[in-house]
XYZ file of C-alpha atoms in Angstrom:
416
model
C 87.319 157.836 5.513
C 85.237 156.922 8.783
C 85.251 160.497 10.053
C 83.787 161.731 6.793
C 80.998 158.866 7.310
C 80.576 159.915 10.565
C 79.985 163.757 9.642
C 77.803 162.580 6.571
C 75.401 160.713 9.076
C 75.153 163.411 11.554
C 74.029 166.127 9.146
C 71.617 163.588 7.388
C 70.049 162.554 10.607
C 69.936 166.065 11.769
C 68.264 167.551 8.783
C 66.008 164.352 8.279
C 64.669 164.585 11.955
C 63.585 168.362 11.512
C 59.900 168.826 11.195
C 60.186 171.095 8.339
C 61.831 168.104 6.265
C 58.596 165.739 7.062
C 55.980 168.482 6.138
C 57.907 169.386 2.865
C 57.858 165.509 1.916
C 54.297 165.751 1.947
C 53.352 169.082 1.076
C 55.075 169.316 -2.093
C 53.115 166.493 -4.031
C 49.851 167.788 -2.985
C 50.812 171.536 -3.913
C 51.810 170.177 -7.360
C 48.584 168.382 -7.706
C 46.473 171.184 -6.469
C 48.357 173.824 -8.549
C 47.480 171.412 -11.563
C 44.121 171.290 -10.913
C 44.009 175.058 -10.316
C 45.868 176.082 -13.529
C 43.207 173.631 -15.383
C 40.274 175.421 -14.018
C 41.783 178.584 -14.531
C 42.666 177.756 -18.253
C 39.111 176.592 -18.811
C 37.272 179.606 -17.389
C 40.154 182.112 -18.277
C 37.269 184.372 -20.063
C 35.389 184.613 -17.343
C 38.044 186.057 -15.059
C 37.933 189.237 -17.354
C 35.581 192.144 -16.878
C 32.990 192.711 -19.837
C 34.619 195.259 -22.278
C 33.269 197.364 -24.422
C 35.216 198.935 -27.578
C 33.508 201.796 -29.405
C 34.989 202.106 -32.960
C 35.557 205.344 -34.927
C 36.109 204.336 -38.406
C 37.311 207.355 -40.623
C 37.858 204.968 -43.697
C 34.334 203.455 -43.536
C 36.034 199.966 -44.300
C 35.867 198.485 -40.804
C 32.404 200.009 -39.586
C 29.686 197.158 -38.503
C 32.309 194.258 -39.513
C 33.525 193.611 -35.891
C 32.030 190.533 -34.362
C 31.328 190.554 -30.668
C 33.402 188.039 -28.634
C 33.049 186.700 -25.181
C 33.418 189.949 -22.837
C 34.144 191.906 -26.136
C 31.497 194.153 -27.605
C 32.233 196.393 -30.469
C 29.734 199.602 -31.142
C 30.488 201.646 -34.055
C 29.666 205.312 -33.339
C 29.933 208.741 -35.341
C 31.214 210.854 -32.748
C 34.614 212.507 -32.481
C 37.392 211.098 -30.143
C 36.780 214.134 -28.337
C 33.166 213.365 -27.573
C 33.978 210.273 -26.199
C 37.012 211.004 -23.869
C 34.524 211.991 -20.909
C 33.007 208.901 -21.006
C 36.562 206.862 -21.201
C 37.647 208.750 -18.186
C 34.409 207.329 -16.108
C 34.578 203.804 -17.031
C 37.717 201.626 -16.961
C 35.849 199.069 -19.375
C 35.282 201.338 -21.964
C 37.880 201.864 -24.749
C 37.613 203.943 -28.085
C 39.413 202.593 -31.129
C 40.286 205.251 -33.918
C 41.102 203.972 -37.237
C 42.212 207.124 -39.333
C 42.260 206.883 -43.200
C 46.159 206.239 -43.400
C 45.504 203.117 -41.329
C 48.017 201.279 -42.983
C 50.858 203.132 -41.943
C 52.546 202.236 -38.566
C 51.458 203.405 -35.322
C 48.465 205.235 -36.862
C 45.353 203.102 -35.350
C 45.182 204.122 -31.910
C 43.254 202.583 -28.760
C 42.225 205.097 -25.975
C 40.969 203.862 -22.677
C 41.322 204.820 -18.877
C 43.792 202.451 -17.610
C 46.281 200.528 -20.124
C 44.647 197.904 -22.261
C 45.714 194.129 -21.632
C 47.702 192.251 -24.361
C 44.671 190.171 -25.017
C 42.228 192.824 -25.883
C 44.882 194.521 -28.434
C 45.819 191.019 -29.866
C 42.056 190.339 -30.447
C 41.395 193.842 -32.050
C 44.399 193.508 -34.331
C 43.440 189.773 -35.251
C 39.804 191.319 -36.292
C 41.486 194.193 -38.164
C 43.605 191.993 -40.191
C 40.909 189.724 -41.239
C 38.515 192.389 -42.509
C 41.467 194.201 -44.043
C 42.354 191.175 -45.830
C 38.743 190.375 -46.920
C 38.551 194.287 -47.848
C 41.593 193.825 -50.343
C 40.154 190.284 -51.620
C 36.988 191.789 -52.866
C 38.343 194.577 -54.118
C 40.467 192.424 -56.432
C 37.267 190.438 -57.231
C 38.032 187.273 -55.294
C 35.269 185.045 -53.958
C 36.137 185.192 -50.389
C 33.568 182.409 -49.678
C 35.436 179.956 -52.142
C 38.655 180.984 -50.541
C 37.848 180.223 -47.157
C 35.857 176.852 -48.174
C 39.185 175.822 -49.596
C 41.511 177.290 -47.104
C 42.955 173.983 -45.205
C 44.406 173.338 -41.758
C 47.552 171.190 -41.852
C 49.266 170.105 -38.597
C 52.463 168.260 -38.562
C 53.039 164.943 -36.711
C 56.785 164.667 -35.786
C 58.532 161.239 -36.090
C 61.779 160.472 -34.735
C 63.779 157.689 -36.928
C 65.983 155.836 -34.448
C 67.708 152.239 -34.685
C 64.765 150.388 -32.876
C 61.994 152.057 -35.334
C 60.002 155.024 -35.943
C 59.068 156.725 -32.550
C 56.368 159.537 -32.596
C 57.492 162.804 -30.660
C 55.347 165.446 -29.143
C 57.175 169.156 -29.245
C 54.993 170.495 -26.714
C 56.062 167.627 -23.967
C 59.380 167.874 -24.763
C 59.416 172.108 -24.389
C 57.431 171.074 -21.117
C 59.572 168.531 -19.824
C 62.779 170.409 -20.466
C 61.970 173.738 -18.911
C 60.293 171.810 -16.006
C 63.624 169.809 -15.215
C 65.768 172.955 -16.156
C 63.735 174.843 -13.574
C 63.814 172.353 -10.971
C 67.711 171.606 -11.259
C 68.267 175.508 -11.134
C 66.086 175.782 -7.521
C 67.655 172.781 -6.046
C 71.212 173.581 -6.388
C 70.449 177.033 -4.970
C 68.242 175.529 -1.915
C 70.539 172.699 -0.692
C 73.652 174.892 -2.110
C 72.282 177.503 0.627
C 71.679 175.138 3.016
C 75.455 174.036 3.223
C 76.591 177.764 3.375
C 74.089 178.386 6.242
C 75.145 175.183 8.113
C 79.008 176.223 8.074
C 78.048 179.933 8.880
C 75.822 178.515 12.089
C 78.698 176.176 13.219
C 81.362 178.911 12.720
C 79.541 181.639 14.654
C 78.498 179.346 17.508
C 82.355 178.297 17.465
C 80.985 174.711 17.384
C 83.390 174.489 14.223
C 86.593 174.895 16.723
C 85.527 171.448 18.791
C 84.806 169.669 15.410
C 88.248 170.827 13.827
C 89.977 169.236 16.714
C 88.523 165.572 15.641
C 88.656 165.905 11.713
C 90.344 167.822 9.257
C 88.739 170.760 7.450
C 88.487 168.829 4.427
C 86.693 165.933 5.538
C 84.222 168.222 7.236
C 83.558 170.054 4.391
C 83.109 166.950 2.238
C 80.956 165.167 4.936
C 78.435 168.423 4.971
C 78.259 168.672 1.155
C 77.292 164.781 0.815
C 75.168 164.532 3.854
C 73.085 167.370 2.628
C 73.144 166.115 -0.977
C 71.697 162.765 0.425
C 68.636 164.978 2.175
C 68.081 166.341 -1.022
C 67.787 163.103 -2.914
C 65.619 161.321 0.035
C 63.094 164.044 -0.768
C 63.126 163.878 -4.403
C 62.408 160.106 -4.001
C 59.766 160.716 -1.572
C 57.955 163.421 -3.801
C 58.327 161.192 -6.997
C 56.735 158.295 -5.113
C 54.337 160.252 -3.676
C 53.371 162.271 -6.682
C 52.774 158.894 -8.507
C 50.409 157.520 -5.891
C 48.385 160.697 -5.425
C 48.428 160.959 -9.553
C 47.151 157.530 -9.702
C 44.451 158.126 -6.885
C 42.943 161.512 -8.149
C 43.667 160.813 -12.006
C 39.922 159.842 -12.871
C 38.853 163.184 -11.472
C 41.124 165.119 -14.184
C 40.514 162.782 -16.967
C 36.516 163.099 -17.073
C 37.315 166.708 -17.520
C 37.856 167.740 -21.084
C 41.021 169.381 -21.366
C 42.344 168.093 -17.801
C 45.940 167.782 -16.593
C 45.969 164.137 -16.942
C 45.054 164.158 -20.768
C 47.808 166.638 -21.054
C 50.080 164.365 -19.372
C 49.210 161.585 -21.718
C 51.261 162.817 -24.585
C 54.381 162.536 -22.107
C 54.673 158.697 -22.865
C 56.744 159.740 -25.878
C 59.695 160.749 -23.787
C 62.163 158.425 -22.282
C 61.546 159.273 -18.372
C 64.193 156.512 -17.568
C 67.069 158.292 -19.134
C 65.537 161.791 -17.910
C 65.443 160.408 -14.545
C 68.962 158.813 -14.301
C 70.358 161.983 -15.804
C 68.322 164.317 -13.457
C 69.919 162.253 -10.683
C 73.552 162.727 -12.187
C 73.177 166.348 -13.072
C 71.701 167.181 -9.315
C 74.239 165.484 -7.761
C 77.414 166.598 -9.929
C 75.830 169.810 -10.116
C 75.182 170.282 -6.648
C 78.539 169.061 -5.356
C 80.316 171.389 -7.775
C 78.208 174.471 -6.590
C 78.120 173.451 -2.810
C 81.706 173.130 -2.586
C 81.774 177.074 -3.439
C 78.790 177.938 -1.188
C 80.888 176.038 1.738
C 83.902 178.243 1.129
C 81.830 181.352 1.101
C 80.371 180.435 4.249
C 83.768 179.658 5.886
C 84.653 183.152 4.689
C 82.083 185.174 6.255
C 80.577 185.892 9.896
C 77.029 186.383 8.931
C 74.629 185.459 6.183
C 74.543 189.407 5.182
C 78.066 189.194 4.249
C 77.849 186.564 1.452
C 76.089 188.902 -1.006
C 79.452 190.064 -2.648
C 80.438 186.423 -3.434
C 77.458 184.963 -4.281
C 76.627 186.864 -7.649
C 80.001 185.535 -9.521
C 79.598 182.296 -8.615
C 75.897 181.821 -9.570
C 75.882 184.322 -12.431
C 76.565 181.439 -14.919
C 73.576 179.489 -13.321
C 71.495 182.424 -13.679
C 72.602 183.473 -17.129
C 71.893 179.685 -18.156
C 68.340 179.788 -16.335
C 67.220 182.674 -18.105
C 68.325 181.556 -21.741
C 66.839 178.281 -21.140
C 63.415 179.479 -20.204
C 63.284 182.139 -22.908
C 65.300 181.296 -26.079
C 67.199 177.819 -26.209
C 64.302 175.555 -25.792
C 63.454 177.202 -29.416
C 67.035 175.888 -30.540
C 68.169 172.923 -28.055
C 70.965 172.054 -30.827
C 71.964 175.301 -31.624
C 75.862 176.144 -30.852
C 75.158 178.105 -27.760
C 72.897 175.346 -26.360
C 75.327 172.955 -26.959
C 78.362 174.773 -25.484
C 76.267 175.772 -22.545
C 75.236 171.922 -22.040
C 79.038 170.880 -21.860
C 80.615 173.530 -19.794
C 80.367 172.514 -16.119
C 79.016 175.756 -14.371
C 76.197 176.080 -16.805
C 75.460 172.263 -18.080
C 73.282 171.133 -15.148
C 70.720 173.514 -16.388
C 71.304 173.366 -20.172
C 71.612 169.826 -20.655
C 68.569 168.955 -18.903
C 66.874 171.481 -20.881
C 68.317 169.589 -24.084
C 67.912 166.025 -23.019
C 64.115 165.148 -24.057
C 65.047 166.719 -27.387
C 67.352 164.043 -27.664
C 71.212 164.765 -27.226
C 74.344 162.900 -29.110
C 75.953 160.419 -26.680
C 79.311 161.757 -27.564
C 77.781 165.487 -26.071
C 76.373 163.879 -23.183
C 79.350 161.834 -21.844
C 81.623 164.876 -22.640
C 79.307 166.868 -20.314
C 79.652 164.407 -17.765
C 83.151 164.068 -17.562
C 83.778 167.623 -17.725
C 80.987 168.133 -14.847
C 82.754 165.412 -12.791
C 86.239 167.203 -13.269
C 84.892 170.670 -12.583
C 83.556 169.299 -9.396
C 86.959 168.098 -8.349
C 88.587 171.395 -9.410
C 85.919 173.382 -7.190
C 86.108 170.920 -4.149
C 90.138 171.654 -4.566
C 89.824 175.437 -4.417
C 86.970 175.597 -2.112
C 88.815 173.191 0.290
C 91.649 175.334 0.641
C 89.757 178.546 1.125
C 87.573 176.416 3.425
C 90.791 175.348 5.911
C 91.444 178.857 6.771
C 88.021 180.592 6.724
C 86.400 178.654 9.223
C 89.050 179.796 11.860
C 88.886 183.513 10.738
C 86.713 185.814 13.084
C 86.018 189.494 13.149
C 87.536 190.226 9.489
C 85.815 191.096 6.419
C 87.147 188.986 3.349
C 87.387 189.822 0.076
C 88.385 188.352 -3.163
C 92.080 189.419 -2.566
C 91.786 187.942 0.958
C 90.432 184.475 -0.444
C 93.303 184.304 -3.202
C 95.707 184.547 -0.210
C 94.086 181.962 1.998
C 94.093 179.691 -0.874
C 97.971 179.652 -1.218
C 98.635 179.463 2.139
C 100.717 176.309 3.254
C 99.284 173.769 5.348
């Protein structure tokens, strides 16, 4: 045990003393705040970033002519020319488009927009919205329905979600839940790769420099692997702790600058008070550590099986595929249905639970699912560590031989 602690101390102190570690501690919170400010400014002035667009409307129906209204950076002109007559102008001006509305405009794909370059989705969405509004108004007038009266009685209903708990009714915010869930999933995904790769690179460096042969003479391979994994993991926790503290301090200092701006980042963060951050933080630390231990053991085994980082590619994909698969689903589908069977199963399976469970957590997870997920993740870590250790003990002393999955399976069954 003392040897493992010495290895942990060596790994931790070596990495913490690096200039890059100190720089990252202070740079990351500053970048987060700067990025938040830039995003806020861009969101406020997003319309000003685009050039003035002019759309020439060629209306064969006579139903839309003169009914389009100009918007910021978007101007409509109804013309009587044919499309062939304006094509020459379109080729000269990238900010000019022609909207052709045929008589059978209700059929799919019959309405066309022509331009020198591909139109952006914002432009097409604005045109589609205006056309649908005009078509709906025309249909109402055709059926002698008073559109002014209809618009006057139109309501604007928004839902206020309330969570019923044993301690009382709590107001929730769906947007905040989605934002925190996706942010946690992305952060876990990135950290597992970053710190797992550090373990793998450390093993490869010591193996190629033959330092490993000296170390192995004093400690067992399993002790070396475990000490290296835990040491790098503690470095990660140190960075997280520093980032959290510095981010809170920085946010308090510059908070007034953002709150004075309508729609600023601080006003957006005010809705986060509806989320139980204590629970989220504790679970984040657990899933980071357990997920890191599970994957870093496999990364260490890969590092021991190769002589250079370029040879790791064949082993990395099968190991990281479950994590990548869950990450893609999390940021695209699962946040829309966090309690779906797919989301539940992914949050329980050890190889996918660190990302999937952190996505589901802000929405509320039943206690038994959280407990089962944690237990299985710990068991998964013990299993992968056992498998990786048996490969590691052979691989670190193998040189000049390209390993394969068949070769790794042989190393697993080698006797001590």
